[in-house]
mmCIF file with all atom_site columns, C-alpha atoms in Angstrom:
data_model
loop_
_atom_site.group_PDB
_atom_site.id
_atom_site.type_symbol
_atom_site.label_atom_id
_atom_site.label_alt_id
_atom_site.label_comp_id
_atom_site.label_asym_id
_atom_site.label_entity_id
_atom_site.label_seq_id
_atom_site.pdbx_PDB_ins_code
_atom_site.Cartn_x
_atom_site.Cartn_y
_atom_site.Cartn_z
_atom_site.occupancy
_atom_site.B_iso_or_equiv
_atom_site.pdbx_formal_charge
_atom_site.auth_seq_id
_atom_site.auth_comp_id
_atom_site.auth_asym_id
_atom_site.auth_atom_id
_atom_site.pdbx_PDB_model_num
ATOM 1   C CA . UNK A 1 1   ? 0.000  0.000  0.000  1.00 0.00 ? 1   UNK A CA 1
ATOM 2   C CA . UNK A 1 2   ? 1.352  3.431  -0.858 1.00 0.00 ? 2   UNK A CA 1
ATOM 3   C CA . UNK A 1 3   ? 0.953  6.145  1.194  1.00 0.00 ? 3   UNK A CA 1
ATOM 4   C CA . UNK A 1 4   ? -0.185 9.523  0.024  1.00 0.00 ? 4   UNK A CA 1
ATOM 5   C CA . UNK A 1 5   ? 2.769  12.044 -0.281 1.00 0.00 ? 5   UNK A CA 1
ATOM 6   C CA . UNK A 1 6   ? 2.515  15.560 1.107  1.00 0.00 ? 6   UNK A CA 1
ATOM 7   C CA . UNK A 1 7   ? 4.791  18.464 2.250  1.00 0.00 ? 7   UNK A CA 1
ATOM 8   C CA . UNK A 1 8   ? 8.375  19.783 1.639  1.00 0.00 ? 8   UNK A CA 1
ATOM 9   C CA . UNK A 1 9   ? 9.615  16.528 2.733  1.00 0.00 ? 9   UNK A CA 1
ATOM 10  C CA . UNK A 1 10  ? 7.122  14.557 0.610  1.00 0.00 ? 10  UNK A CA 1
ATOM 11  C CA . UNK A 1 11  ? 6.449  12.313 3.107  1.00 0.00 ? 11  UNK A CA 1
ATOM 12  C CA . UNK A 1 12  ? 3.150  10.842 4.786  1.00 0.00 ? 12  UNK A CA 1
ATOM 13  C CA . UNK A 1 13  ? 0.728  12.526 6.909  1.00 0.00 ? 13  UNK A CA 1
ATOM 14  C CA . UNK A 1 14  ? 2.063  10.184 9.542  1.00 0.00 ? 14  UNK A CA 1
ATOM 15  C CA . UNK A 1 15  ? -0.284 11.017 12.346 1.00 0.00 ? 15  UNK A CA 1
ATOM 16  C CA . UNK A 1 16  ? 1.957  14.903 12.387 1.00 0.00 ? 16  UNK A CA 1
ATOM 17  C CA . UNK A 1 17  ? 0.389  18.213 12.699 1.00 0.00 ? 17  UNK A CA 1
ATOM 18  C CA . UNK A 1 18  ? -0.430 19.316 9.214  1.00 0.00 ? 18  UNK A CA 1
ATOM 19  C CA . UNK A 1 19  ? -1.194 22.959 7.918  1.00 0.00 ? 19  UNK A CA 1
ATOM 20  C CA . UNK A 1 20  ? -2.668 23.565 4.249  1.00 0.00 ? 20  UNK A CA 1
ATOM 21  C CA . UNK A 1 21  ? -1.486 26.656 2.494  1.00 0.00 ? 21  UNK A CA 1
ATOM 22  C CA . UNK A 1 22  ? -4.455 28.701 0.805  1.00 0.00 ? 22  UNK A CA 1
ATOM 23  C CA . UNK A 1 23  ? -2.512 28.804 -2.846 1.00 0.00 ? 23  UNK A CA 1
ATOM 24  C CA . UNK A 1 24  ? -2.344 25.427 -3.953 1.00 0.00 ? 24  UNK A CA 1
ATOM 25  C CA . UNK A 1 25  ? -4.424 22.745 -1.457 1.00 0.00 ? 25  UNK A CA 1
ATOM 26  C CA . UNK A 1 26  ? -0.993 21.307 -0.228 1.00 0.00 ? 26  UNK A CA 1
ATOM 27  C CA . UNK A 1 27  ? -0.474 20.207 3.371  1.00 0.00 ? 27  UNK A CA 1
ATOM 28  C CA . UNK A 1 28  ? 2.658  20.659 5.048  1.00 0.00 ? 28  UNK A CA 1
ATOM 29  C CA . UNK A 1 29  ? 4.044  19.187 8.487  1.00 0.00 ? 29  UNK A CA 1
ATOM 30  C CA . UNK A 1 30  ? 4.274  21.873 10.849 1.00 0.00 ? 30  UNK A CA 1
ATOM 31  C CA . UNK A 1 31  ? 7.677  20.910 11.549 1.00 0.00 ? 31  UNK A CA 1
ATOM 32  C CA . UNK A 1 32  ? 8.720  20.986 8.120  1.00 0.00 ? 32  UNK A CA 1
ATOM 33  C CA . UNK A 1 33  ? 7.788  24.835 7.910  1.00 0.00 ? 33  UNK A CA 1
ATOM 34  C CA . UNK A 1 34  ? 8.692  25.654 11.202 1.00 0.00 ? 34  UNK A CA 1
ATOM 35  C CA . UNK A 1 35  ? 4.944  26.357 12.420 1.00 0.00 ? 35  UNK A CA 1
ATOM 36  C CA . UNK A 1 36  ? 3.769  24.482 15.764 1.00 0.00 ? 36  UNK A CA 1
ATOM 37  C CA . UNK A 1 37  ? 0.073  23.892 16.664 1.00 0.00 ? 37  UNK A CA 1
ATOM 38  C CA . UNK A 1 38  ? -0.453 26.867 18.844 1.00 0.00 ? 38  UNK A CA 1
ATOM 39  C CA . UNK A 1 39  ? 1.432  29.206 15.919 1.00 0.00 ? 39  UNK A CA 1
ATOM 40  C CA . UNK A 1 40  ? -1.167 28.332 13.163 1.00 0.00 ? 40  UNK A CA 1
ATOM 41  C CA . UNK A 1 41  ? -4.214 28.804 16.331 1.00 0.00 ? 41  UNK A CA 1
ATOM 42  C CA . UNK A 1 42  ? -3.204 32.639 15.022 1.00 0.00 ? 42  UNK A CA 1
ATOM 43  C CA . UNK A 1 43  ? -2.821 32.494 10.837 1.00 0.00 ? 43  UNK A CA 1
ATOM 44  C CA . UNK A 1 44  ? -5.727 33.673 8.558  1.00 0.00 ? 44  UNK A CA 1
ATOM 45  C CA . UNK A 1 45  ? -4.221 32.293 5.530  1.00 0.00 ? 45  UNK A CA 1
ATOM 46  C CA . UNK A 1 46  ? -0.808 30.246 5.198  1.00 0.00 ? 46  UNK A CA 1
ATOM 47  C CA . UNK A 1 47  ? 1.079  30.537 1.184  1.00 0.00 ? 47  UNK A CA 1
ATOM 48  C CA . UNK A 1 48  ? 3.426  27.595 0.951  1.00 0.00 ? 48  UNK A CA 1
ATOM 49  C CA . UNK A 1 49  ? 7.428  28.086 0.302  1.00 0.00 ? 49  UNK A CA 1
ATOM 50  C CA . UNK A 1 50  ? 5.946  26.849 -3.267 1.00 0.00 ? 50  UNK A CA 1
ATOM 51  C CA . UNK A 1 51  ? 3.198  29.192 -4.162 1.00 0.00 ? 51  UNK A CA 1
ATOM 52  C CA . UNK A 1 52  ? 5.193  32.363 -2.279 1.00 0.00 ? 52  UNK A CA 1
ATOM 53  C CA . UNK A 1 53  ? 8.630  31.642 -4.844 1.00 0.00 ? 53  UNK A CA 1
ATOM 54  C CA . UNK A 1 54  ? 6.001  31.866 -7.593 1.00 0.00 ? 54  UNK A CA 1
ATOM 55  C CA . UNK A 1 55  ? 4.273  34.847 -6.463 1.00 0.00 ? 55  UNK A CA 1
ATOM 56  C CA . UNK A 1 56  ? 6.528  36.906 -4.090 1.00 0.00 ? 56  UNK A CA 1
ATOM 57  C CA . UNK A 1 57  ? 3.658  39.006 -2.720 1.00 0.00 ? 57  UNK A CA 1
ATOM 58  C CA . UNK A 1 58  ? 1.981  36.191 -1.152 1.00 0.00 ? 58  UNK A CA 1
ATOM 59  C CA . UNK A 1 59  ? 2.534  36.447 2.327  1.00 0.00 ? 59  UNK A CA 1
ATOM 60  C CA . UNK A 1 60  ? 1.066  34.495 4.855  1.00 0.00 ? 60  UNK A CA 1
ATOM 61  C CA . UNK A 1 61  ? -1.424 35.982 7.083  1.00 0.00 ? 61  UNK A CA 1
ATOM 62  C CA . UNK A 1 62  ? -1.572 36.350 10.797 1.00 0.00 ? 62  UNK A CA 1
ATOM 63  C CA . UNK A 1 63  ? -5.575 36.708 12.658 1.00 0.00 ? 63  UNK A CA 1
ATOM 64  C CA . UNK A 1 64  ? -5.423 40.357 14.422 1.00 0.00 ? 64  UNK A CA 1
ATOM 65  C CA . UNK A 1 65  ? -4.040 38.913 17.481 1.00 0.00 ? 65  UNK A CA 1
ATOM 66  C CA . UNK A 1 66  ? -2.058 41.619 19.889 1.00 0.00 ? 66  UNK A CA 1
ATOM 67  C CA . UNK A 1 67  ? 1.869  40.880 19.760 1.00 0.00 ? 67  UNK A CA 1
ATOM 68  C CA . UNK A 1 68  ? 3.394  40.122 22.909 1.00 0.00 ? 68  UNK A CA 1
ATOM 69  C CA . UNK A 1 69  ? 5.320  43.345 23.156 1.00 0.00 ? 69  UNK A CA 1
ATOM 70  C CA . UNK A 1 70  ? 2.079  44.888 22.852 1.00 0.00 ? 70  UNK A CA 1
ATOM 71  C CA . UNK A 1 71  ? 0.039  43.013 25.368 1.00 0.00 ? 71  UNK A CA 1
ATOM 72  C CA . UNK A 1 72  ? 3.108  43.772 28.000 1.00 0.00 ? 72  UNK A CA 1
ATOM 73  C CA . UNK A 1 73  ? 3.117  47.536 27.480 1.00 0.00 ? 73  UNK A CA 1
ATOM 74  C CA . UNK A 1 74  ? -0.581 47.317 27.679 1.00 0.00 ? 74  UNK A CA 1
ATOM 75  C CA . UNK A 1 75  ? -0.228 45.365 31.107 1.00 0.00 ? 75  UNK A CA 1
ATOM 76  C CA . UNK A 1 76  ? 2.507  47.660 32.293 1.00 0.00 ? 76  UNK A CA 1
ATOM 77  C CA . UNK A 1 77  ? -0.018 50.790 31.880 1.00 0.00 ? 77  UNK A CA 1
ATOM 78  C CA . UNK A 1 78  ? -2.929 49.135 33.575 1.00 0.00 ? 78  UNK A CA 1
ATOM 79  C CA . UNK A 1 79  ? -0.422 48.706 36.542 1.00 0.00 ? 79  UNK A CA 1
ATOM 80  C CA . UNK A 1 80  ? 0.577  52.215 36.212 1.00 0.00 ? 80  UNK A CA 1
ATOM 81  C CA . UNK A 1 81  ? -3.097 53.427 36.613 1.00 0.00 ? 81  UNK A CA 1
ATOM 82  C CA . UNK A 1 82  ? -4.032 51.280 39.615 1.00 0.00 ? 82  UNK A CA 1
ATOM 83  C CA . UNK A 1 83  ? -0.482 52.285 41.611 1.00 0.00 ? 83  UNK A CA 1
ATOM 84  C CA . UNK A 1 84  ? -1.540 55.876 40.567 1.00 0.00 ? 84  UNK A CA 1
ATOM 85  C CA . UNK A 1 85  ? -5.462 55.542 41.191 1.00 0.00 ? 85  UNK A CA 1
ATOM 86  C CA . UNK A 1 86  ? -4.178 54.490 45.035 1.00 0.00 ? 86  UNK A CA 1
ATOM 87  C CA . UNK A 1 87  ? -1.932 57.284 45.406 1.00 0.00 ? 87  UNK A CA 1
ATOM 88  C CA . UNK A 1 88  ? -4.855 59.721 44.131 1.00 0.00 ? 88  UNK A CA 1
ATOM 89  C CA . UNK A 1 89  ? -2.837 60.970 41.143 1.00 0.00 ? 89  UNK A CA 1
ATOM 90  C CA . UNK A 1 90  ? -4.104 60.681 37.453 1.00 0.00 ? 90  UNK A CA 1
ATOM 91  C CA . UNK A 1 91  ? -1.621 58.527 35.084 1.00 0.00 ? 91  UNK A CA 1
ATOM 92  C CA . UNK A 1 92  ? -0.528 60.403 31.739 1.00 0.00 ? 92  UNK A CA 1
ATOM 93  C CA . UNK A 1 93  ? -0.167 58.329 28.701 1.00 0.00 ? 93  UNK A CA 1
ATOM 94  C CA . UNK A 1 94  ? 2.918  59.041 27.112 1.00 0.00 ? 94  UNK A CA 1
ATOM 95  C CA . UNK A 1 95  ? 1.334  57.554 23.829 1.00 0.00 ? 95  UNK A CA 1
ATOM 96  C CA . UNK A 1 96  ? -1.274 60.249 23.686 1.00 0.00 ? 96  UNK A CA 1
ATOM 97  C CA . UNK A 1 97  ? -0.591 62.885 26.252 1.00 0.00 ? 97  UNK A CA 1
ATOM 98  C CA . UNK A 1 98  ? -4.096 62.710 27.259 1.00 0.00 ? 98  UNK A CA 1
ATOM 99  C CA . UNK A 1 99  ? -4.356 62.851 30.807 1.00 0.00 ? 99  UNK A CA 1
ATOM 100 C CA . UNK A 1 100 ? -6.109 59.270 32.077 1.00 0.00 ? 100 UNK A CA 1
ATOM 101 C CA . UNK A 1 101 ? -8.509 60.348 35.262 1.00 0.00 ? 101 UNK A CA 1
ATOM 102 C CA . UNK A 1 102 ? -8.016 57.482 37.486 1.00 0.00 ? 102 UNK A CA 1
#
């Protein structure tokens, strides 16, 4: 029995995580394209090494999920406005200048 072929590697699905990329119907082992299970949780549309060499402006697509440099500054603000709300102060946003009443 011969097993069906997929991927970079051109090997079987082999009970692997798989990802398909939104060009050409091809499945790819995660591992293969260096994408793990929780990665692809976050991409909108994946373009295979294959279909981007072909067409350059294919780029694979990421769901509007905040980065985690972005999520920290946004935790280190909130911090900033309860330490401030307790000392009675108001916190200014350095992003804006607005003044935050707190």
């Amino acid at each position: 029995v011969v097993e069906d072929q997929y991927c970079i590697c051109r090997g079987s699905y082999g009970n692997r995580f798989m990802l398909g990329c939104d060009g050409c119907d091809e499945w790819f082992h995660g591992s293969c394209i260096n994408i793990n299970s929780d990665q692809a949780k976050n991409v909108d549309q994946y373009f295979c090494p294959f279909c981007v060499e072909k067409n350059p402006s294919l780029k694979t697509i990421y769901k509007n999920v905040p980065k985690e440099k972005e999520r920290h500054r946004e935790r280190h603000k909130e911090k900033m406005r309860r330490k401030e709300a307790k000392k009675g102060k108001h916190f200014l946003d350095s992003d804006s200048d607005d003044q935050v009443n707190t």
